[in-house]
XYZ file of C-alpha atoms in Angstrom:
119
model
C 0.900 -11.697 -21.267
C -1.185 -11.213 -18.113
C -4.089 -8.792 -17.868
C -2.045 -6.667 -15.462
C 0.889 -6.548 -17.889
C -1.456 -5.475 -20.678
C -2.965 -2.833 -18.397
C 0.425 -1.371 -17.496
C 1.447 -1.164 -21.145
C -1.706 0.774 -22.037
C -2.101 2.791 -18.829
C 0.702 5.043 -17.528
C -0.918 5.229 -14.062
C -0.915 1.435 -13.753
C 2.685 1.433 -15.029
C 3.639 3.917 -12.277
C 1.899 1.799 -9.625
C 3.541 -1.419 -10.861
C 6.968 0.230 -10.937
C 6.531 1.723 -7.443
C 5.423 -1.608 -5.988
C 8.317 -3.402 -7.710
C 10.933 -0.848 -6.587
C 10.079 -0.803 -2.848
C 9.640 -3.580 -0.275
C 6.651 -1.945 1.424
C 4.370 0.624 -0.216
C 1.284 2.280 1.243
C -0.961 4.056 -1.239
C -2.705 6.474 1.082
C -4.506 9.772 1.468
C -1.850 12.255 2.545
C 1.716 11.446 3.512
C 3.161 9.304 6.320
C 4.003 12.503 8.235
C 0.594 14.046 7.549
C -2.143 11.497 6.803
C -5.361 13.056 5.498
C -7.813 10.385 6.655
C -8.221 8.200 9.706
C -7.782 4.944 7.808
C -4.483 6.089 6.293
C -3.367 7.339 9.711
C -4.153 3.956 11.268
C -2.168 2.099 8.599
C 0.833 4.424 9.104
C 0.699 3.927 12.892
C 0.626 0.152 12.486
C 3.545 0.117 10.032
C 5.524 2.413 12.346
C 4.732 0.171 15.333
C 5.840 -2.940 13.429
C 8.999 -1.080 12.432
C 8.558 -1.630 8.722
C 10.295 0.913 6.499
C 7.781 1.939 3.865
C 7.103 4.383 1.069
C 3.874 6.364 1.286
C 2.269 7.457 -1.987
C -0.279 10.274 -1.672
C -3.179 9.437 -3.989
C -4.762 12.844 -3.336
C -2.092 14.494 -5.496
C -3.599 13.034 -8.671
C -7.167 11.962 -9.471
C -5.846 9.491 -12.035
C -3.718 7.825 -9.367
C -6.571 7.798 -6.845
C -8.831 6.040 -9.363
C -6.011 3.981 -10.872
C -4.978 2.304 -7.613
C -8.552 1.076 -7.176
C -8.653 -0.490 -10.643
C -5.073 -1.808 -10.372
C -6.100 -4.099 -7.507
C -9.846 -4.166 -8.050
C -10.065 -2.977 -4.434
C -12.460 -0.075 -3.749
C -10.833 1.638 -0.781
C -7.692 3.527 0.170
C -5.240 2.986 1.824
C -3.780 -0.045 0.111
C -0.710 -1.870 1.411
C 1.766 -3.805 -0.737
C 4.561 -5.966 0.656
C 7.246 -7.234 -1.741
C 4.966 -6.601 -4.706
C 1.973 -8.396 -3.197
C -1.275 -6.590 -2.395
C -2.055 -7.162 1.292
C -5.248 -5.143 1.791
C -6.745 -1.988 3.218
C -6.710 -0.600 6.739
C -9.197 -3.129 8.186
C -7.186 -6.087 6.913
C -3.903 -4.479 8.015
C -5.366 -3.859 11.498
C -6.696 -7.418 11.783
C -3.392 -8.898 10.615
C -1.479 -6.697 13.066
C -3.710 -7.665 15.986
C -3.296 -11.365 15.158
C 0.490 -11.030 14.794
C 0.194 -11.931 11.114
C 1.486 -8.627 9.722
C 4.846 -8.907 11.461
C 5.037 -12.572 10.429
C 4.331 -11.616 6.796
C 7.059 -8.959 6.859
C 9.577 -11.429 8.322
C 8.540 -14.158 5.858
C 8.994 -11.745 2.936
C 12.387 -10.584 4.208
C 11.443 -7.013 5.123
C 13.962 -5.596 7.632
C 11.972 -4.534 10.718
C 12.831 -2.121 13.480
C 14.926 0.207 11.352
C 14.255 3.897 11.030
């Protein structure tokens, strides 16, 4: 059993995160909601995903301190937002921005089979 599988069995927050990432093609753990981001980095990530045309689920980590802390330990990544595509952690807003600017984000979405351009 992997460390992550052990973590999800013992930690309901990690179980929620794992289930959310497994159930949706693209998930953005963010501050606020896609319609009302509560920080500039989350807003930037939402704008990029909207521009790429990727349908995504936004999870507001500000609704629960356990979730806000849990997402950081789930990935061992210290910042929010965090983007997942087809269950794979992609990165935070800087990485998402760099990938978008290089054309790599759209390529990743296509490679993973995410339907783009649909509202």
